């Protein structure tokens, strides 16, 4: 990638998502997960790559009507859509029923079951369902509620395919995933025995870890091999789907921001950039202590310590507290890696009425702008 050309054409800050890297990442994950596993992409991790990703994954999980609209505009096949989310409002669900029935819906509460049951009768349409089992938070239903639906609320228009389960993200211990899968399989067997029906699918969000910071020690290949060995022991008679977001897209993204001022006081040497924490937030970063993988353009040899801060008027706008580089200059560009998941949507984007950064997509030798820098003053005024 010739960053000099991009930086001449586009002002910073901006996100850059590389589609070839994304495709390679998906191929890598599918290879290690094995042929029996479907890969479900959680769209909330990065909506901008939806038009480029859906041909390479088996399903897309959509957790809001907005994500559904994005998928429809990107011409994602309806059969590839899994409509999830803790809140399913009636108006949005009606619009889906009136357009085309997505491949699957998740059920996260008795209220969602009753809403969708009523709509299937009203529209005379059938749907396929996954019942989400809670891991002890606001998502999903208790075991007793799942059992009640399977045993007592059968409806010919509501085809229950299986169970969905997700606990949390950035989980590094295979022993925890193994114990969890063992308990989940035991519950599914109990469910089938008590209800007399055989479920077809199990969708699981393992929360694979992504390592963002220098010094992190992680052998991902060994981790994935270990996970596959564990997974092969469970749900042998069912279609297994693995739902991932961060793990799919993190590595394809970069965030570029320019040094706009340098100064020094009793607190240290500061490099002020035109971006900030409103644009980029890494999971696991606490008080900006950790150093993300990065590059400096042009390369600066040396080991001077800088506090890299953004352009927000808050003392919390610190990207890195101990950023090492030689003689940073105004105009230098800091390129932060592994920014492909959540960064463009998770920051406090509207604070101080700064513009949203432009978004660029690199696809082979072509770079296109899919969103221009967007002023938030109209939204805040």
Coordinates of C-alpha atoms in Angstrom, one line a residue:
X1 CA 0.0 0.0 0.0
X2 CA 1.5 3.4 -1.1
X3 CA 0.3 5.5 1.8
X4 CA 2.0 8.6 0.4
X5 CA -0.4 8.6 -2.6
X6 CA -3.5 8.2 -0.3
X7 CA -2.2 11.0 2.0
X8 CA -1.8 13.4 -0.9
X9 CA -5.4 12.7 -2.0
X10 CA -7.2 12.4 1.3
X11 CA -6.9 14.5 4.4
X12 CA -6.6 12.7 7.8
X13 CA -8.0 11.3 9.8
X14 CA -9.4 8.3 8.0
X15 CA -10.1 4.6 8.2
X16 CA -8.7 2.3 5.6
X17 CA -10.1 -1.2 5.2
X18 CA -8.3 -3.7 3.0
X19 CA -10.5 -6.3 1.4
X20 CA -7.8 -8.7 0.3
X21 CA -6.7 -8.9 4.0
X22 CA -10.3 -9.5 5.0
X23 CA -10.7 -12.3 2.5
X24 CA -7.5 -13.9 3.6
X25 CA -8.6 -13.7 7.2
X26 CA -12.0 -15.4 6.5
X27 CA -10.2 -18.2 4.6
X28 CA -7.8 -18.6 7.5
X29 CA -10.6 -18.9 10.0
X30 CA -12.7 -21.3 7.9
X31 CA -9.7 -23.5 7.3
X32 CA -9.0 -23.8 11.1
X33 CA -12.7 -24.2 12.1
X34 CA -13.3 -27.0 9.6
X35 CA -15.8 -27.9 6.9
X36 CA -18.6 -28.8 9.4
X37 CA -18.7 -25.2 10.7
X38 CA -20.6 -22.3 9.2
X39 CA -19.0 -18.9 9.8
X40 CA -21.5 -16.2 10.8
X41 CA -20.2 -12.6 10.6
X42 CA -21.5 -10.2 13.3
X43 CA -22.1 -7.1 11.2
X44 CA -21.9 -4.8 14.3
X45 CA -18.1 -5.2 14.2
X46 CA -17.9 -3.3 10.8
X47 CA -20.8 -2.3 8.6
X48 CA -18.7 -0.8 5.8
X49 CA -17.3 -4.2 4.6
X50 CA -20.8 -5.8 4.3
X51 CA -20.9 -5.6 0.5
X52 CA -17.5 -7.3 0.3
X53 CA -17.8 -9.9 2.9
X54 CA -21.2 -11.6 2.4
X55 CA -20.0 -13.9 -0.4
X56 CA -17.3 -15.3 1.8
X57 CA -19.2 -16.1 5.0
X58 CA -22.2 -18.3 5.5
X59 CA -24.4 -16.0 7.3
X60 CA -24.6 -12.4 8.6
X61 CA -25.9 -11.5 12.1
X62 CA -27.9 -8.3 12.1
X63 CA -28.7 -6.8 15.5
X64 CA -30.7 -3.7 14.5
X65 CA -33.1 -2.6 11.8
X66 CA -30.3 -0.2 10.6
X67 CA -28.0 -3.1 10.1
X68 CA -30.8 -4.9 8.2
X69 CA -31.2 -1.8 5.9
X70 CA -27.4 -1.8 5.3
X71 CA -27.5 -5.4 4.3
X72 CA -30.5 -5.0 2.0
X73 CA -28.8 -2.1 0.2
X74 CA -25.7 -4.2 -0.1
X75 CA -27.8 -6.9 -1.8
X76 CA -27.1 -9.5 0.8
X77 CA -29.4 -12.5 0.1
X78 CA -32.2 -12.7 2.6
X79 CA -31.5 -16.3 3.3
X80 CA -28.1 -15.3 4.6
X81 CA -29.5 -12.9 7.2
X82 CA -29.9 -13.8 10.9
X83 CA -32.0 -11.2 12.6
X84 CA -30.8 -11.0 16.2
X85 CA -30.8 -8.3 18.9
X86 CA -32.2 -7.8 22.3
X87 CA -34.8 -5.3 21.0
X88 CA -37.1 -6.2 18.1
X89 CA -39.7 -3.5 17.6
X90 CA -42.9 -4.2 15.8
X91 CA -42.6 -1.6 13.1
X92 CA -39.2 -3.0 12.0
X93 CA -40.4 -6.6 12.1
X94 CA -43.4 -5.6 10.0
X95 CA -41.2 -4.0 7.4
X96 CA -39.1 -7.3 7.2
X97 CA -42.3 -9.4 6.8
X98 CA -43.6 -7.1 4.1
X99 CA -40.3 -7.2 2.2
X100 CA -38.9 -10.7 2.4
X101 CA -38.4 -13.2 5.2
X102 CA -34.8 -13.3 6.4
X103 CA -33.2 -16.7 6.8
X104 CA -33.5 -16.8 10.6
X105 CA -34.7 -14.9 13.6
X106 CA -33.4 -15.2 17.1
X107 CA -35.7 -15.2 20.0
X108 CA -34.4 -13.4 23.1
X109 CA -37.5 -13.1 25.2
X110 CA -41.1 -14.4 25.6
X111 CA -42.2 -11.0 24.3
X112 CA -40.2 -11.5 21.1
X113 CA -41.7 -15.0 20.6
X114 CA -45.3 -13.6 21.0
X115 CA -44.6 -10.7 18.6
X116 CA -43.2 -12.9 15.9
X117 CA -45.9 -15.5 16.4
X118 CA -48.5 -12.9 15.9
X119 CA -46.9 -11.5 12.8
X120 CA -46.5 -15.0 11.2
X121 CA -50.2 -15.5 11.6
X122 CA -51.1 -12.0 10.4
X123 CA -48.9 -12.2 7.3
X124 CA -49.4 -15.9 6.7
X125 CA -45.6 -16.5 6.5
X126 CA -43.4 -19.0 8.2
X127 CA -40.0 -18.3 9.8
X128 CA -37.0 -20.2 11.2
X129 CA -35.8 -19.5 14.7
X130 CA -32.9 -19.9 17.0
X131 CA -33.7 -19.6 20.7
X132 CA -31.0 -17.6 22.5
X133 CA -30.0 -18.9 25.9
X134 CA -28.8 -16.3 28.3
X135 CA -25.3 -16.4 29.8
X136 CA -26.5 -14.4 32.8
X137 CA -26.9 -10.9 31.3
X138 CA -29.6 -9.0 29.5
X139 CA -29.3 -11.2 26.4
X140 CA -31.3 -14.3 25.8
X141 CA -33.7 -16.3 27.9
X142 CA -33.5 -18.5 31.0
X143 CA -33.4 -22.3 30.5
X144 CA -36.9 -22.6 31.8
X145 CA -38.2 -20.2 29.2
X146 CA -36.4 -22.0 26.4
X147 CA -37.9 -25.3 27.6
X148 CA -41.4 -23.8 27.8
X149 CA -41.3 -22.6 24.2
X150 CA -40.0 -25.9 22.9
X151 CA -42.4 -28.0 24.9
X152 CA -45.6 -25.9 25.0
X153 CA -45.6 -23.3 22.3
X154 CA -45.3 -25.2 19.1
X155 CA -46.5 -23.5 16.0
X156 CA -46.3 -24.8 12.5
X157 CA -45.2 -21.3 11.2
X158 CA -42.5 -21.0 13.8
X159 CA -39.8 -23.6 13.0
X160 CA -37.3 -23.9 15.9
X161 CA -33.9 -24.9 14.4
X162 CA -31.8 -24.8 17.5
X163 CA -30.1 -22.8 20.2
X164 CA -27.9 -19.7 20.1
X165 CA -25.4 -18.8 22.8
X166 CA -22.8 -16.0 23.4
X167 CA -21.2 -15.0 26.6
X168 CA -18.5 -12.3 26.1
X169 CA -15.6 -11.3 23.9
X170 CA -11.8 -11.6 24.1
X171 CA -11.8 -15.0 25.8
X172 CA -8.3 -16.6 25.8
X173 CA -8.7 -19.8 27.9
X174 CA -9.7 -22.9 25.9
X175 CA -10.6 -24.6 29.2
X176 CA -13.4 -22.1 29.7
X177 CA -14.8 -22.7 26.2
X178 CA -14.6 -26.4 26.7
X179 CA -16.5 -26.3 29.9
X180 CA -19.1 -24.1 28.4
X181 CA -19.6 -26.3 25.4
X182 CA -20.0 -29.3 27.7
X183 CA -22.7 -27.6 29.7
X184 CA -24.5 -26.4 26.5
X185 CA -24.5 -29.8 24.9
X186 CA -25.9 -31.3 28.1
X187 CA -28.7 -28.7 28.1
X188 CA -29.6 -29.3 24.5
X189 CA -29.8 -33.1 25.1
X190 CA -32.0 -32.4 28.1
X191 CA -34.1 -30.1 26.0
X192 CA -34.5 -32.7 23.2
X193 CA -35.4 -35.4 25.7
X194 CA -38.0 -33.5 27.5
X195 CA -39.6 -32.0 24.4
X196 CA -39.4 -35.0 22.1
X197 CA -38.0 -33.0 19.2
X198 CA -34.5 -33.1 17.7
X199 CA -32.9 -29.7 17.1
X200 CA -30.8 -29.2 13.9
X201 CA -28.5 -26.3 14.7
X202 CA -26.3 -24.8 17.4
X203 CA -24.9 -21.3 17.0
X204 CA -22.1 -20.3 19.3
X205 CA -20.2 -17.1 19.9
X206 CA -16.9 -18.1 21.4
X207 CA -15.5 -14.6 21.7
X208 CA -12.1 -15.3 20.1
X209 CA -9.4 -12.9 21.3
X210 CA -7.8 -10.3 19.1
X211 CA -4.4 -8.9 20.3
X212 CA -4.0 -5.2 19.7
X213 CA -0.9 -4.2 21.7
X214 CA 2.8 -4.5 21.4
X215 CA 4.2 -7.2 23.7
X216 CA 1.1 -9.4 23.5
X217 CA 2.2 -13.1 23.4
X218 CA -0.4 -15.2 21.6
X219 CA -0.1 -18.2 19.2
X220 CA -3.4 -17.9 17.4
X221 CA -2.8 -21.0 15.2
X222 CA -2.3 -23.2 18.2
X223 CA -5.4 -21.6 19.9
X224 CA -7.6 -22.3 16.9
X225 CA -6.3 -25.9 16.5
X226 CA -7.1 -26.5 20.2
X227 CA -10.5 -25.0 19.8
X228 CA -11.3 -27.2 16.8
X229 CA -10.2 -30.3 18.7
X230 CA -12.5 -29.4 21.5
X231 CA -15.4 -28.5 19.2
X232 CA -15.2 -31.8 17.4
X233 CA -16.2 -33.5 20.6
X234 CA -19.5 -31.7 20.8
X235 CA -22.7 -31.5 18.7
X236 CA -21.6 -34.1 16.2
X237 CA -25.1 -34.6 15.0
X238 CA -25.9 -30.9 14.4
X239 CA -25.0 -28.1 12.1
X240 CA -22.6 -25.8 14.1
X241 CA -22.3 -22.1 13.4
X242 CA -19.6 -20.0 14.9
X243 CA -20.5 -16.3 15.2
X244 CA -17.5 -13.9 15.1
X245 CA -17.1 -10.2 14.5
X246 CA -14.0 -8.7 16.0
X247 CA -11.9 -11.8 15.0
X248 CA -13.0 -11.4 11.4
X249 CA -12.4 -7.8 10.7
X250 CA -9.9 -6.4 13.1
X251 CA -6.8 -7.1 11.1
X252 CA -8.2 -5.6 7.8
X253 CA -8.5 -2.0 9.2
X254 CA -6.1 0.9 9.8
X255 CA -6.7 4.3 11.3
X256 CA -4.5 7.2 10.1
X257 CA -4.2 10.4 12.0
X258 CA -1.8 13.3 11.5
X259 CA 0.4 15.1 14.1
X260 CA -0.9 18.7 14.1
X261 CA 1.1 20.2 17.1
X262 CA 3.9 19.3 19.4
X263 CA 4.7 20.7 22.8
X264 CA 6.3 20.0 26.1
X265 CA 5.6 20.8 29.7
X266 CA 6.2 19.3 33.2
X267 CA 3.9 16.4 32.3
X268 CA 5.9 15.3 29.3
X269 CA 6.3 15.7 25.6
X270 CA 3.0 15.8 23.7
X271 CA 2.1 15.0 20.1
X272 CA -1.4 16.3 19.3
X273 CA -3.2 14.5 16.4
X274 CA -6.2 15.5 14.4
X275 CA -8.1 12.4 15.5
X276 CA -8.7 11.0 19.0
X277 CA -10.6 8.6 21.2
X278 CA -13.8 9.7 19.4
X279 CA -12.5 7.7 16.4
X280 CA -10.5 4.8 17.8
X281 CA -10.9 2.7 20.9
X282 CA -9.2 -0.6 21.4
X283 CA -10.7 -3.3 23.6
X284 CA -8.6 -3.7 26.7
X285 CA -6.9 -0.3 26.5
X286 CA -6.8 1.2 30.0
X287 CA -5.8 4.8 30.5
X288 CA -3.8 4.6 27.2
X289 CA -1.1 2.6 28.9
X290 CA -0.7 -0.1 26.3
X291 CA 0.8 0.7 22.9
X292 CA -1.1 -0.5 19.8
X293 CA 0.6 -2.0 16.8
X294 CA 1.4 1.0 14.7
X295 CA 3.7 2.7 12.1
X296 CA 5.0 6.3 11.8
X297 CA 4.9 7.9 8.3
X298 CA 7.6 8.8 7.4
X299 CA 9.5 6.4 9.6
X300 CA 11.3 8.2 12.5
X301 CA 14.3 6.4 14.0
X302 CA 14.7 6.9 17.7
X303 CA 13.3 6.2 21.1
X304 CA 11.8 9.5 22.4
X305 CA 8.7 9.2 24.5
X306 CA 5.6 11.1 23.5
X307 CA 2.1 11.3 25.0
X308 CA -0.1 11.1 21.9
X309 CA -3.4 13.0 22.5
X310 CA -6.3 13.8 20.3
X311 CA -8.1 17.0 19.5
X312 CA -10.9 16.7 22.0
X313 CA -11.1 19.2 24.9
X314 CA -10.9 16.6 27.6
X315 CA -8.0 15.2 29.5
X316 CA -9.3 11.7 28.8
X317 CA -8.4 12.1 25.1
X318 CA -5.1 10.1 25.3
X319 CA -4.4 7.5 22.6
X320 CA -1.0 6.4 23.9
X321 CA 0.9 7.5 27.1
X322 CA 4.3 6.2 26.1
X323 CA 4.6 6.4 22.3
X324 CA 8.2 5.8 21.2
X325 CA 9.5 7.5 18.1
X326 CA 12.4 9.7 17.1
X327 CA 11.7 13.5 16.7
X328 CA 8.1 13.5 15.7
X329 CA 7.2 16.4 13.5
X330 CA 4.0 18.3 12.7
X331 CA 2.7 16.6 9.5
X332 CA 3.8 13.1 10.5
X333 CA 1.1 10.5 10.2
X334 CA 0.5 7.8 12.9
X335 CA -1.0 4.6 11.4
X336 CA -2.7 2.4 14.0
X337 CA -3.2 -1.2 13.0
X338 CA -6.0 -3.8 13.8
X339 CA -8.6 -1.0 13.6
X340 CA -11.1 -2.9 11.5
X341 CA -13.5 -3.9 14.2
X342 CA -15.7 -1.4 16.1
X343 CA -13.4 1.6 15.9
X344 CA -15.4 3.5 13.4
X345 CA -18.7 3.1 15.4
X346 CA -17.7 2.6 19.0
X347 CA -16.1 6.0 19.7
X348 CA -17.8 9.0 21.2
X349 CA -18.2 10.3 17.7
X350 CA -20.4 13.4 18.4
X351 CA -18.3 14.9 21.2
X352 CA -17.0 18.4 20.5
X353 CA -18.8 18.4 17.1
X354 CA -15.7 17.1 15.3
X355 CA -16.2 15.6 11.8
X356 CA -16.6 11.9 11.4
X357 CA -13.5 10.5 9.5
X358 CA -13.8 9.5 5.9
X359 CA -13.8 5.7 5.2
X360 CA -11.7 4.2 2.4
X361 CA -11.9 0.7 1.0
X362 CA -8.8 -0.8 -0.7
X363 CA -9.8 -3.6 -3.0
X364 CA -6.8 -5.0 -4.9
X365 CA -5.2 -2.0 -6.7
X366 CA -8.2 0.2 -6.3
X367 CA -9.1 2.5 -3.4
X368 CA -12.5 4.1 -3.2
X369 CA -14.1 6.4 -0.7
X370 CA -17.3 5.0 0.7
X371 CA -17.9 7.8 3.2
X372 CA -16.6 11.3 3.0
X373 CA -15.7 13.2 6.2
X374 CA -19.0 14.0 7.8
X375 CA -19.7 17.2 9.8
X376 CA -21.5 16.5 13.1
X377 CA -22.3 20.1 13.7
X378 CA -25.6 19.7 11.9
X379 CA -26.4 16.8 14.2
X380 CA -25.5 18.7 17.4
X381 CA -26.9 22.1 16.5

